[in-house]
Amino acid sequence: MTDRFTGSFTQQEPIPEEAIAAAVQVMRSGRLHRYNTAPGEVSETALLEQEFAAFTGARYCLAVSSGGYALACALRALGVGPGQAVLTNAFTLAPVPGAIASLGARPVFVEVTQDLVIDLDHLETRIADTGARVLMLSHMRGHVCDMDRLMAICDGAGVQVVEDCAHTMGAAWAGVPSGRHGVLGCYSTQTYKHLNSGEGGLIVGDDPELMARAVLLSGSYMLYDRHVAAPPPAAFDGLRLQTPNVSGRMDNLRAAILRVQLRDLPDRIARWNLLYIAMEDGLRGAPGLRLIDRPGAESFVGSSFQFLLPDWDAPRITALLAACAARGVELKWFGADQPAGFTSRYDHWAYADPDPLPRSDRVLAGLIDLRLPLTFTPQDCALIARIVREEVGHA
Ligand SMILES: *Cc1c(COP(=O)(O)O)cnc(C)c1O
């Protein structure tokens, strides 16, 4: 008798009733646009920014239309322009090189280690070889590199760091929240991330000039004084006529449902980590499979799970995926020839004309990924782990 898993890897929890009520109230008001405020009113979007700034400890926060928009807006605020090299991880998701390419800039990929973080030795080489001045650091699948060493390398070389925290909202390195090491931190509130507004993004930072530019870029018209977590109006004086409007605002409907969810984030993180631990416990010691080390300085959010099948060939991995799928366990593989769904690899992004990265190729060839939505229980994870373990044993 073989067990089968019957849950869905893509089913999120419902939006909390309190958030639904807040959204209905916004709709009743008719004031969905963030700058459409009654006299004396502070919009839901401005309140979300204030609350998210407090959550991360940042001076300023801007809410935008997507995580990908946040990344491109951050690069624009830094003055990245056509032809410029921007460093980023070889292991990331398509919106990251896409944000770089959207400015006509050139993504230059840095190798990934078998712990799934950026290879800091290769980063140093790439900085020296390209003279790049900006790193878009993607904390892909929630794995945080040694941020102290990374910042020492980048500060020493005059490289500005933008953090892609799509998978690390609520995570930290040595007690510093993810998104607070670099000059700007970017987050996504798209359905599969840690808060769910369908689409959405957030940018945090302490630098008044950069954040004023980001606010103007996002499409503030001349209404930036309706923000509460933006720099003071004087910070906009020299910029307001010089900064193009590249509209990408958040609206009050999304902000209203995010505010309620943000209050629950610590509880969600604790629940995710119970799922992660159940997976890890269930797979520990399985022959042929390598788990990912999580350093002591990292406090992570276990919203997804990865493991490696080192040196397995492609037919064997394909057979394992099919055997797991037949038992209801959907594994994603970063080694496939062709991109599938959300899963693609640096050498699929042909527009960026990437150099071959042999170490990353070796890691990605055996990299398996699965989502842990909060609709799963730790018992579900134990069952999934048992199925994977049995099938790895047979493959
Ligand atoms: C989801 C994601 C983003 C941004 O996503 P949007 O879909 O534009 O909100 C950026 N980086 C990574 C690694 C992601 O997974």
PDB file of C-alpha atoms in Angstrom, residues 27-299:
ATOM      1  CA  MET A  27     -14.916  49.998  -2.141  1.00  0.00           C
ATOM      2  CA  ARG A  28     -17.861  51.608  -0.367  1.00  0.00           C
ATOM      3  CA  SER A  29     -15.867  54.843  -0.099  1.00  0.00           C
ATOM      4  CA  GLY A  30     -15.106  54.821  -3.821  1.00  0.00           C
ATOM      5  CA  ARG A  31     -11.655  56.214  -2.974  1.00  0.00           C
ATOM      6  CA  LEU A  32      -9.474  53.438  -4.375  1.00  0.00           C
ATOM      7  CA  HIS A  33      -6.698  55.655  -5.723  1.00  0.00           C
ATOM      8  CA  ARG A  34      -4.066  56.337  -3.081  1.00  0.00           C
ATOM      9  CA  TYR A  35      -4.201  60.097  -3.577  1.00  0.00           C
ATOM     10  CA  ASN A  36      -8.005  60.266  -3.550  1.00  0.00           C
ATOM     11  CA  THR A  37      -8.377  61.222   0.111  1.00  0.00           C
ATOM     12  CA  ALA A  38     -11.089  63.042   2.037  1.00  0.00           C
ATOM     13  CA  PRO A  39      -9.890  66.168   3.896  1.00  0.00           C
ATOM     14  CA  GLY A  40      -7.632  65.070   6.756  1.00  0.00           C
ATOM     15  CA  GLU A  41      -7.732  61.427   5.694  1.00  0.00           C
ATOM     16  CA  VAL A  42      -4.572  59.307   5.467  1.00  0.00           C
ATOM     17  CA  SER A  43      -4.990  56.663   2.777  1.00  0.00           C
ATOM     18  CA  GLU A  44      -4.765  52.916   3.404  1.00  0.00           C
ATOM     19  CA  THR A  45      -1.702  52.871   1.140  1.00  0.00           C
ATOM     20  CA  ALA A  46       0.074  55.548   3.180  1.00  0.00           C
ATOM     21  CA  LEU A  47      -0.782  53.692   6.394  1.00  0.00           C
ATOM     22  CA  LEU A  48       0.549  50.419   4.975  1.00  0.00           C
ATOM     23  CA  GLU A  49       3.811  52.189   4.118  1.00  0.00           C
ATOM     24  CA  GLN A  50       4.061  53.574   7.632  1.00  0.00           C
ATOM     25  CA  GLU A  51       3.409  50.138   9.159  1.00  0.00           C
ATOM     26  CA  PHE A  52       5.819  48.319   6.851  1.00  0.00           C
ATOM     27  CA  ALA A  53       8.547  50.891   7.544  1.00  0.00           C
ATOM     28  CA  ALA A  54       8.049  50.206  11.263  1.00  0.00           C
ATOM     29  CA  PHE A  55       8.077  46.427  10.659  1.00  0.00           C
ATOM     30  CA  THR A  56      11.466  46.599   8.914  1.00  0.00           C
ATOM     31  CA  GLY A  57      12.907  49.470  10.939  1.00  0.00           C
ATOM     32  CA  ALA A  58      13.345  51.585   7.789  1.00  0.00           C
ATOM     33  CA  ARG A  59      12.943  55.367   7.744  1.00  0.00           C
ATOM     34  CA  TYR A  60      10.942  55.319   4.505  1.00  0.00           C
ATOM     35  CA  CYS A  61       8.671  52.955   2.601  1.00  0.00           C
ATOM     36  CA  LEU A  62       6.890  53.102  -0.754  1.00  0.00           C
ATOM     37  CA  ALA A  63       4.137  50.717  -1.891  1.00  0.00           C
ATOM     38  CA  VAL A  64       4.018  49.887  -5.606  1.00  0.00           C
ATOM     39  CA  SER A  65       2.211  47.712  -8.109  1.00  0.00           C
ATOM     40  CA  SER A  66       4.450  44.597  -8.089  1.00  0.00           C
ATOM     41  CA  GLY A  67       7.697  43.161  -6.823  1.00  0.00           C
ATOM     42  CA  GLY A  68       9.200  43.426 -10.290  1.00  0.00           C
ATOM     43  CA  TYR A  69       8.177  47.089 -10.450  1.00  0.00           C
ATOM     44  CA  ALA A  70       9.844  47.663  -7.064  1.00  0.00           C
ATOM     45  CA  LEU A  71      13.120  46.223  -8.397  1.00  0.00           C
ATOM     46  CA  ALA A  72      13.125  48.311 -11.583  1.00  0.00           C
ATOM     47  CA  CYS A  73      12.076  51.424  -9.650  1.00  0.00           C
ATOM     48  CA  ALA A  74      14.957  50.912  -7.198  1.00  0.00           C
ATOM     49  CA  LEU A  75      17.432  50.633 -10.084  1.00  0.00           C
ATOM     50  CA  ARG A  76      15.993  53.745 -11.761  1.00  0.00           C
ATOM     51  CA  ALA A  77      16.232  55.646  -8.493  1.00  0.00           C
ATOM     52  CA  LEU A  78      19.929  54.685  -8.388  1.00  0.00           C
ATOM     53  CA  GLY A  79      20.348  56.090 -11.887  1.00  0.00           C
ATOM     54  CA  VAL A  80      21.021  52.778 -13.622  1.00  0.00           C
ATOM     55  CA  GLY A  81      20.803  53.323 -17.348  1.00  0.00           C
ATOM     56  CA  PRO A  82      21.197  51.665 -20.744  1.00  0.00           C
ATOM     57  CA  GLY A  83      24.208  49.442 -21.271  1.00  0.00           C
ATOM     58  CA  GLN A  84      25.217  49.478 -17.610  1.00  0.00           C
ATOM     59  CA  ALA A  85      26.232  46.145 -16.046  1.00  0.00           C
ATOM     60  CA  VAL A  86      24.147  45.125 -13.034  1.00  0.00           C
ATOM     61  CA  LEU A  87      25.286  42.077 -11.082  1.00  0.00           C
ATOM     62  CA  THR A  88      22.746  39.544  -9.908  1.00  0.00           C
ATOM     63  CA  ASN A  89      22.506  35.907  -8.808  1.00  0.00           C
ATOM     64  CA  ALA A  90      22.493  33.139 -11.397  1.00  0.00           C
ATOM     65  CA  PHE A  91      19.874  31.426  -9.216  1.00  0.00           C
ATOM     66  CA  THR A  92      16.842  33.703  -9.163  1.00  0.00           C
ATOM     67  CA  LEU A  93      13.466  34.203 -10.795  1.00  0.00           C
ATOM     68  CA  ALA A  94      12.781  35.795 -14.181  1.00  0.00           C
ATOM     69  CA  PRO A  95      11.517  39.206 -12.844  1.00  0.00           C
ATOM     70  CA  VAL A  96      14.997  39.965 -11.461  1.00  0.00           C
ATOM     71  CA  PRO A  97      17.011  39.972 -14.712  1.00  0.00           C
ATOM     72  CA  GLY A  98      13.818  41.298 -16.303  1.00  0.00           C
ATOM     73  CA  ALA A  99      13.866  44.400 -14.091  1.00  0.00           C
ATOM     74  CA  ILE A 100      17.491  45.045 -15.088  1.00  0.00           C
ATOM     75  CA  ALA A 101      16.769  44.527 -18.781  1.00  0.00           C
ATOM     76  CA  SER A 102      13.689  46.797 -18.593  1.00  0.00           C
ATOM     77  CA  LEU A 103      16.096  49.741 -18.155  1.00  0.00           C
ATOM     78  CA  GLY A 104      18.256  48.668 -21.074  1.00  0.00           C
ATOM     79  CA  ALA A 105      20.883  47.635 -18.522  1.00  0.00           C
ATOM     80  CA  ARG A 106      22.779  44.362 -18.749  1.00  0.00           C
ATOM     81  CA  PRO A 107      22.338  41.550 -16.186  1.00  0.00           C
ATOM     82  CA  VAL A 108      25.660  39.908 -15.285  1.00  0.00           C
ATOM     83  CA  PHE A 109      25.169  36.692 -13.370  1.00  0.00           C
ATOM     84  CA  VAL A 110      27.160  35.573 -10.344  1.00  0.00           C
ATOM     85  CA  GLU A 111      27.604  31.883  -9.458  1.00  0.00           C
ATOM     86  CA  VAL A 112      25.473  30.197  -6.794  1.00  0.00           C
ATOM     87  CA  THR A 113      26.921  27.894  -4.115  1.00  0.00           C
ATOM     88  CA  GLN A 114      25.532  24.506  -3.118  1.00  0.00           C
ATOM     89  CA  ASP A 115      23.917  26.274  -0.138  1.00  0.00           C
ATOM     90  CA  LEU A 116      21.926  28.212  -2.778  1.00  0.00           C
ATOM     91  CA  VAL A 117      23.391  31.640  -2.006  1.00  0.00           C
ATOM     92  CA  ILE A 118      25.495  33.956  -4.137  1.00  0.00           C
ATOM     93  CA  ASP A 119      29.145  32.860  -4.376  1.00  0.00           C
ATOM     94  CA  LEU A 120      31.019  35.696  -2.687  1.00  0.00           C
ATOM     95  CA  ASP A 121      34.396  34.799  -4.200  1.00  0.00           C
ATOM     96  CA  HIS A 122      32.887  34.922  -7.660  1.00  0.00           C
ATOM     97  CA  LEU A 123      31.158  38.182  -6.758  1.00  0.00           C
ATOM     98  CA  GLU A 124      34.545  39.740  -6.026  1.00  0.00           C
ATOM     99  CA  THR A 125      35.886  38.511  -9.360  1.00  0.00           C
ATOM    100  CA  ARG A 126      32.865  39.806 -11.241  1.00  0.00           C
ATOM    101  CA  ILE A 127      33.115  43.245  -9.614  1.00  0.00           C
ATOM    102  CA  ALA A 128      36.784  43.430 -10.585  1.00  0.00           C
ATOM    103  CA  ASP A 129      36.153  42.203 -14.152  1.00  0.00           C
ATOM    104  CA  THR A 130      33.082  44.271 -14.988  1.00  0.00           C
ATOM    105  CA  GLY A 131      33.522  47.417 -12.889  1.00  0.00           C
ATOM    106  CA  ALA A 132      29.811  47.063 -12.046  1.00  0.00           C
ATOM    107  CA  ARG A 133      28.536  49.609  -9.540  1.00  0.00           C
ATOM    108  CA  VAL A 134      25.250  47.915  -8.592  1.00  0.00           C
ATOM    109  CA  LEU A 135      24.368  44.460  -7.270  1.00  0.00           C
ATOM    110  CA  MET A 136      20.773  43.304  -7.295  1.00  0.00           C
ATOM    111  CA  LEU A 137      21.020  40.621  -4.644  1.00  0.00           C
ATOM    112  CA  SER A 138      18.247  38.057  -4.823  1.00  0.00           C
ATOM    113  CA  HIS A 139      17.606  36.145  -1.597  1.00  0.00           C
ATOM    114  CA  MET A 140      16.211  33.405  -3.765  1.00  0.00           C
ATOM    115  CA  ARG A 141      13.935  30.897  -2.028  1.00  0.00           C
ATOM    116  CA  GLY A 142      14.730  32.588   1.265  1.00  0.00           C
ATOM    117  CA  HIS A 143      18.413  31.629   1.477  1.00  0.00           C
ATOM    118  CA  VAL A 144      20.444  34.505   2.917  1.00  0.00           C
ATOM    119  CA  CYS A 145      24.207  34.630   2.294  1.00  0.00           C
ATOM    120  CA  ASP A 146      26.780  35.936   4.784  1.00  0.00           C
ATOM    121  CA  MET A 147      25.508  39.509   4.651  1.00  0.00           C
ATOM    122  CA  ASP A 148      28.371  40.885   6.731  1.00  0.00           C
ATOM    123  CA  ARG A 149      30.925  39.628   4.229  1.00  0.00           C
ATOM    124  CA  LEU A 150      28.795  40.610   1.242  1.00  0.00           C
ATOM    125  CA  MET A 151      28.393  44.179   2.501  1.00  0.00           C
ATOM    126  CA  ALA A 152      32.123  44.411   3.293  1.00  0.00           C
ATOM    127  CA  ILE A 153      32.924  43.358  -0.306  1.00  0.00           C
ATOM    128  CA  CYS A 154      30.401  45.741  -1.840  1.00  0.00           C
ATOM    129  CA  ASP A 155      31.145  48.711   0.410  1.00  0.00           C
ATOM    130  CA  GLY A 156      34.858  48.201  -0.201  1.00  0.00           C
ATOM    131  CA  ALA A 157      34.346  48.268  -3.974  1.00  0.00           C
ATOM    132  CA  GLY A 158      31.780  51.098  -4.058  1.00  0.00           C
ATOM    133  CA  VAL A 159      28.997  48.747  -5.204  1.00  0.00           C
ATOM    134  CA  GLN A 160      25.465  49.682  -4.163  1.00  0.00           C
ATOM    135  CA  VAL A 161      23.246  46.787  -3.129  1.00  0.00           C
ATOM    136  CA  VAL A 162      19.535  46.489  -3.893  1.00  0.00           C
ATOM    137  CA  GLU A 163      17.993  43.529  -2.069  1.00  0.00           C
ATOM    138  CA  ASP A 164      15.316  41.395  -3.703  1.00  0.00           C
ATOM    139  CA  CYS A 165      13.404  40.171  -0.650  1.00  0.00           C
ATOM    140  CA  ALA A 166      10.538  38.493  -2.505  1.00  0.00           C
ATOM    141  CA  HIS A 167      11.226  35.359  -0.409  1.00  0.00           C
ATOM    142  CA  THR A 168      12.675  36.952   2.725  1.00  0.00           C
ATOM    143  CA  MET A 169      10.001  39.287   4.010  1.00  0.00           C
ATOM    144  CA  GLY A 170      10.291  38.708   7.770  1.00  0.00           C
ATOM    145  CA  ALA A 171      13.717  37.015   7.582  1.00  0.00           C
ATOM    146  CA  ALA A 172      16.954  38.397   9.062  1.00  0.00           C
ATOM    147  CA  TRP A 173      20.725  37.969   9.086  1.00  0.00           C
ATOM    148  CA  ALA A 174      22.401  38.360  12.496  1.00  0.00           C
ATOM    149  CA  GLY A 175      19.285  40.152  13.719  1.00  0.00           C
ATOM    150  CA  VAL A 176      19.165  42.711  10.866  1.00  0.00           C
ATOM    151  CA  PRO A 177      15.949  42.360   8.825  1.00  0.00           C
ATOM    152  CA  SER A 178      16.347  41.226   5.231  1.00  0.00           C
ATOM    153  CA  GLY A 179      16.113  44.313   3.035  1.00  0.00           C
ATOM    154  CA  ARG A 180      17.959  46.524   5.543  1.00  0.00           C
ATOM    155  CA  HIS A 181      21.565  45.755   4.581  1.00  0.00           C
ATOM    156  CA  GLY A 182      21.501  47.276   1.128  1.00  0.00           C
ATOM    157  CA  VAL A 183      20.641  50.820   0.135  1.00  0.00           C
ATOM    158  CA  LEU A 184      17.118  49.748  -0.904  1.00  0.00           C
ATOM    159  CA  GLY A 185      15.109  46.624  -0.074  1.00  0.00           C
ATOM    160  CA  CYS A 186      12.335  45.378  -2.386  1.00  0.00           C
ATOM    161  CA  TYR A 187       9.473  43.013  -1.531  1.00  0.00           C
ATOM    162  CA  SER A 188       6.608  41.390  -3.405  1.00  0.00           C
ATOM    163  CA  THR A 189       3.053  40.900  -2.146  1.00  0.00           C
ATOM    164  CA  GLN A 190       2.073  38.727  -5.086  1.00  0.00           C
ATOM    165  CA  THR A 191      -0.107  35.717  -4.194  1.00  0.00           C
ATOM    166  CA  TYR A 192       2.754  33.221  -3.745  1.00  0.00           C
ATOM    167  CA  LYS A 193       4.808  35.412  -1.377  1.00  0.00           C
ATOM    168  CA  HIS A 194       4.521  36.091   2.369  1.00  0.00           C
ATOM    169  CA  LEU A 195       1.610  38.542   2.095  1.00  0.00           C
ATOM    170  CA  ASN A 196      -1.076  38.159  -0.554  1.00  0.00           C
ATOM    171  CA  SER A 197      -2.636  41.066  -2.419  1.00  0.00           C
ATOM    172  CA  GLY A 198      -2.684  39.329  -5.797  1.00  0.00           C
ATOM    173  CA  GLU A 199      -0.060  41.754  -7.076  1.00  0.00           C
ATOM    174  CA  GLY A 200       1.945  44.342  -5.180  1.00  0.00           C
ATOM    175  CA  GLY A 201       5.375  45.466  -4.037  1.00  0.00           C
ATOM    176  CA  LEU A 202       7.138  47.483  -1.347  1.00  0.00           C
ATOM    177  CA  ILE A 203      10.441  49.371  -1.269  1.00  0.00           C
ATOM    178  CA  VAL A 204      12.217  50.419   1.932  1.00  0.00           C
ATOM    179  CA  GLY A 205      15.283  52.574   2.539  1.00  0.00           C
ATOM    180  CA  ASP A 206      16.832  55.274   4.678  1.00  0.00           C
ATOM    181  CA  ASP A 207      18.252  57.568   1.972  1.00  0.00           C
ATOM    182  CA  PRO A 208      15.922  60.581   1.495  1.00  0.00           C
ATOM    183  CA  GLU A 209      17.066  61.408  -2.025  1.00  0.00           C
ATOM    184  CA  LEU A 210      16.719  57.838  -3.340  1.00  0.00           C
ATOM    185  CA  MET A 211      13.347  57.357  -1.707  1.00  0.00           C
ATOM    186  CA  ALA A 212      12.062  60.739  -2.926  1.00  0.00           C
ATOM    187  CA  ARG A 213      13.086  59.699  -6.431  1.00  0.00           C
ATOM    188  CA  ALA A 214      11.308  56.351  -6.025  1.00  0.00           C
ATOM    189  CA  VAL A 215       8.115  58.118  -4.875  1.00  0.00           C
ATOM    190  CA  LEU A 216       8.199  60.466  -7.887  1.00  0.00           C
ATOM    191  CA  LEU A 217       8.989  57.613 -10.275  1.00  0.00           C
ATOM    192  CA  SER A 218       6.060  55.559  -8.937  1.00  0.00           C
ATOM    193  CA  GLY A 219       3.680  58.264 -10.144  1.00  0.00           C
ATOM    194  CA  SER A 220       3.053  60.611  -7.206  1.00  0.00           C
ATOM    195  CA  TYR A 221       2.298  63.599  -9.437  1.00  0.00           C
ATOM    196  CA  MET A 222       2.794  66.518  -7.028  1.00  0.00           C
ATOM    197  CA  LEU A 223       0.919  64.797  -4.187  1.00  0.00           C
ATOM    198  CA  TYR A 224       3.900  63.330  -2.333  1.00  0.00           C
ATOM    199  CA  ASP A 225       2.938  65.223   0.804  1.00  0.00           C
ATOM    200  CA  ARG A 226       0.072  62.731   1.202  1.00  0.00           C
ATOM    201  CA  HIS A 227       2.573  60.069   2.166  1.00  0.00           C
ATOM    202  CA  VAL A 228       3.522  59.557   5.795  1.00  0.00           C
ATOM    203  CA  ALA A 229       6.518  57.245   5.305  1.00  0.00           C
ATOM    204  CA  ALA A 230       8.159  59.330   2.532  1.00  0.00           C
ATOM    205  CA  PRO A 231      10.982  61.854   2.986  1.00  0.00           C
ATOM    206  CA  PRO A 232       9.904  65.407   3.927  1.00  0.00           C
ATOM    207  CA  PRO A 233       8.726  67.694   1.060  1.00  0.00           C
ATOM    208  CA  ALA A 234      12.060  69.528   0.969  1.00  0.00           C
ATOM    209  CA  ALA A 235      13.731  66.303  -0.216  1.00  0.00           C
ATOM    210  CA  PHE A 236      11.630  66.560  -3.406  1.00  0.00           C
ATOM    211  CA  ASP A 237      12.581  70.139  -4.277  1.00  0.00           C
ATOM    212  CA  GLY A 238      15.473  69.450  -6.607  1.00  0.00           C
ATOM    213  CA  LEU A 239      13.934  66.274  -8.037  1.00  0.00           C
ATOM    214  CA  ARG A 240      10.288  66.960  -8.778  1.00  0.00           C
ATOM    215  CA  LEU A 241      10.853  68.429 -12.246  1.00  0.00           C
ATOM    216  CA  GLN A 242      13.749  66.125 -13.089  1.00  0.00           C
ATOM    217  CA  THR A 243      12.183  62.744 -12.375  1.00  0.00           C
ATOM    218  CA  PRO A 244       9.930  61.028 -14.920  1.00  0.00           C
ATOM    219  CA  ASN A 245       6.619  59.495 -13.877  1.00  0.00           C
ATOM    220  CA  VAL A 246       6.730  55.741 -14.516  1.00  0.00           C
ATOM    221  CA  SER A 247       3.350  54.927 -12.996  1.00  0.00           C
ATOM    222  CA  GLY A 248       3.311  51.869 -10.754  1.00  0.00           C
ATOM    223  CA  ARG A 249       1.399  52.886  -7.626  1.00  0.00           C
ATOM    224  CA  MET A 250      -0.356  50.605  -5.210  1.00  0.00           C
ATOM    225  CA  ASP A 251      -4.079  51.206  -4.634  1.00  0.00           C
ATOM    226  CA  ASN A 252      -6.038  51.362  -1.376  1.00  0.00           C
ATOM    227  CA  LEU A 253      -7.842  48.085  -1.975  1.00  0.00           C
ATOM    228  CA  ARG A 254      -4.632  46.083  -1.954  1.00  0.00           C
ATOM    229  CA  ALA A 255      -3.164  48.131   0.872  1.00  0.00           C
ATOM    230  CA  ALA A 256      -6.240  47.520   3.031  1.00  0.00           C
ATOM    231  CA  ILE A 257      -5.942  43.737   2.771  1.00  0.00           C
ATOM    232  CA  LEU A 258      -2.174  43.868   3.285  1.00  0.00           C
ATOM    233  CA  ARG A 259      -2.399  45.912   6.490  1.00  0.00           C
ATOM    234  CA  VAL A 260      -4.453  43.204   8.185  1.00  0.00           C
ATOM    235  CA  GLN A 261      -2.134  40.455   6.928  1.00  0.00           C
ATOM    236  CA  LEU A 262       1.002  42.303   8.046  1.00  0.00           C
ATOM    237  CA  ARG A 263      -0.207  42.154  11.646  1.00  0.00           C
ATOM    238  CA  ASP A 264      -0.339  38.351  11.332  1.00  0.00           C
ATOM    239  CA  LEU A 265       3.045  37.976   9.657  1.00  0.00           C
ATOM    240  CA  PRO A 266       5.000  36.859  12.756  1.00  0.00           C
ATOM    241  CA  ASP A 267       2.408  34.139  13.343  1.00  0.00           C
ATOM    242  CA  ARG A 268       2.544  33.058   9.693  1.00  0.00           C
ATOM    243  CA  ILE A 269       6.327  32.849   9.845  1.00  0.00           C
ATOM    244  CA  ALA A 270       6.149  30.588  12.892  1.00  0.00           C
ATOM    245  CA  ARG A 271       3.686  28.322  11.051  1.00  0.00           C
ATOM    246  CA  TRP A 272       5.858  28.218   7.910  1.00  0.00           C
ATOM    247  CA  ASN A 273       8.850  27.240   9.955  1.00  0.00           C
ATOM    248  CA  LEU A 274       6.963  24.318  11.530  1.00  0.00           C
ATOM    249  CA  LEU A 275       6.213  23.060   8.001  1.00  0.00           C
ATOM    250  CA  TYR A 276       9.846  23.506   7.001  1.00  0.00           C
ATOM    251  CA  ILE A 277      11.111  21.636  10.058  1.00  0.00           C
ATOM    252  CA  ALA A 278       8.680  18.780   9.403  1.00  0.00           C
ATOM    253  CA  MET A 279      10.042  18.457   5.838  1.00  0.00           C
ATOM    254  CA  GLU A 280      13.628  18.656   7.012  1.00  0.00           C
ATOM    255  CA  ASP A 281      13.087  16.073   9.746  1.00  0.00           C
ATOM    256  CA  GLY A 282      11.387  13.745   7.274  1.00  0.00           C
ATOM    257  CA  LEU A 283      14.229  13.934   4.735  1.00  0.00           C
ATOM    258  CA  ARG A 284      17.253  14.067   7.009  1.00  0.00           C
ATOM    259  CA  GLY A 285      19.745  11.292   6.281  1.00  0.00           C
ATOM    260  CA  ALA A 286      17.971  10.066   3.132  1.00  0.00           C
ATOM    261  CA  PRO A 287      20.670   8.466   0.958  1.00  0.00           C
ATOM    262  CA  GLY A 288      21.374  10.223  -2.351  1.00  0.00           C
ATOM    263  CA  LEU A 289      19.813  13.511  -1.274  1.00  0.00           C
ATOM    264  CA  ARG A 290      21.522  16.583   0.167  1.00  0.00           C
ATOM    265  CA  LEU A 291      19.696  19.054   2.399  1.00  0.00           C
ATOM    266  CA  ILE A 292      20.624  22.738   2.426  1.00  0.00           C
ATOM    267  CA  ASP A 293      22.608  24.021   5.421  1.00  0.00           C
ATOM    268  CA  ARG A 294      20.978  26.939   7.206  1.00  0.00           C
ATOM    269  CA  PRO A 295      23.619  29.043   8.971  1.00  0.00           C
ATOM    270  CA  GLY A 296      23.046  30.025  12.597  1.00  0.00           C
ATOM    271  CA  ALA A 297      23.027  33.758  11.804  1.00  0.00           C
ATOM    272  CA  GLU A 298      20.102  33.339   9.391  1.00  0.00           C
ATOM    273  CA  SER A 299      16.525  33.555  10.626  1.00  0.00           C
TER     274      SER A 299
END
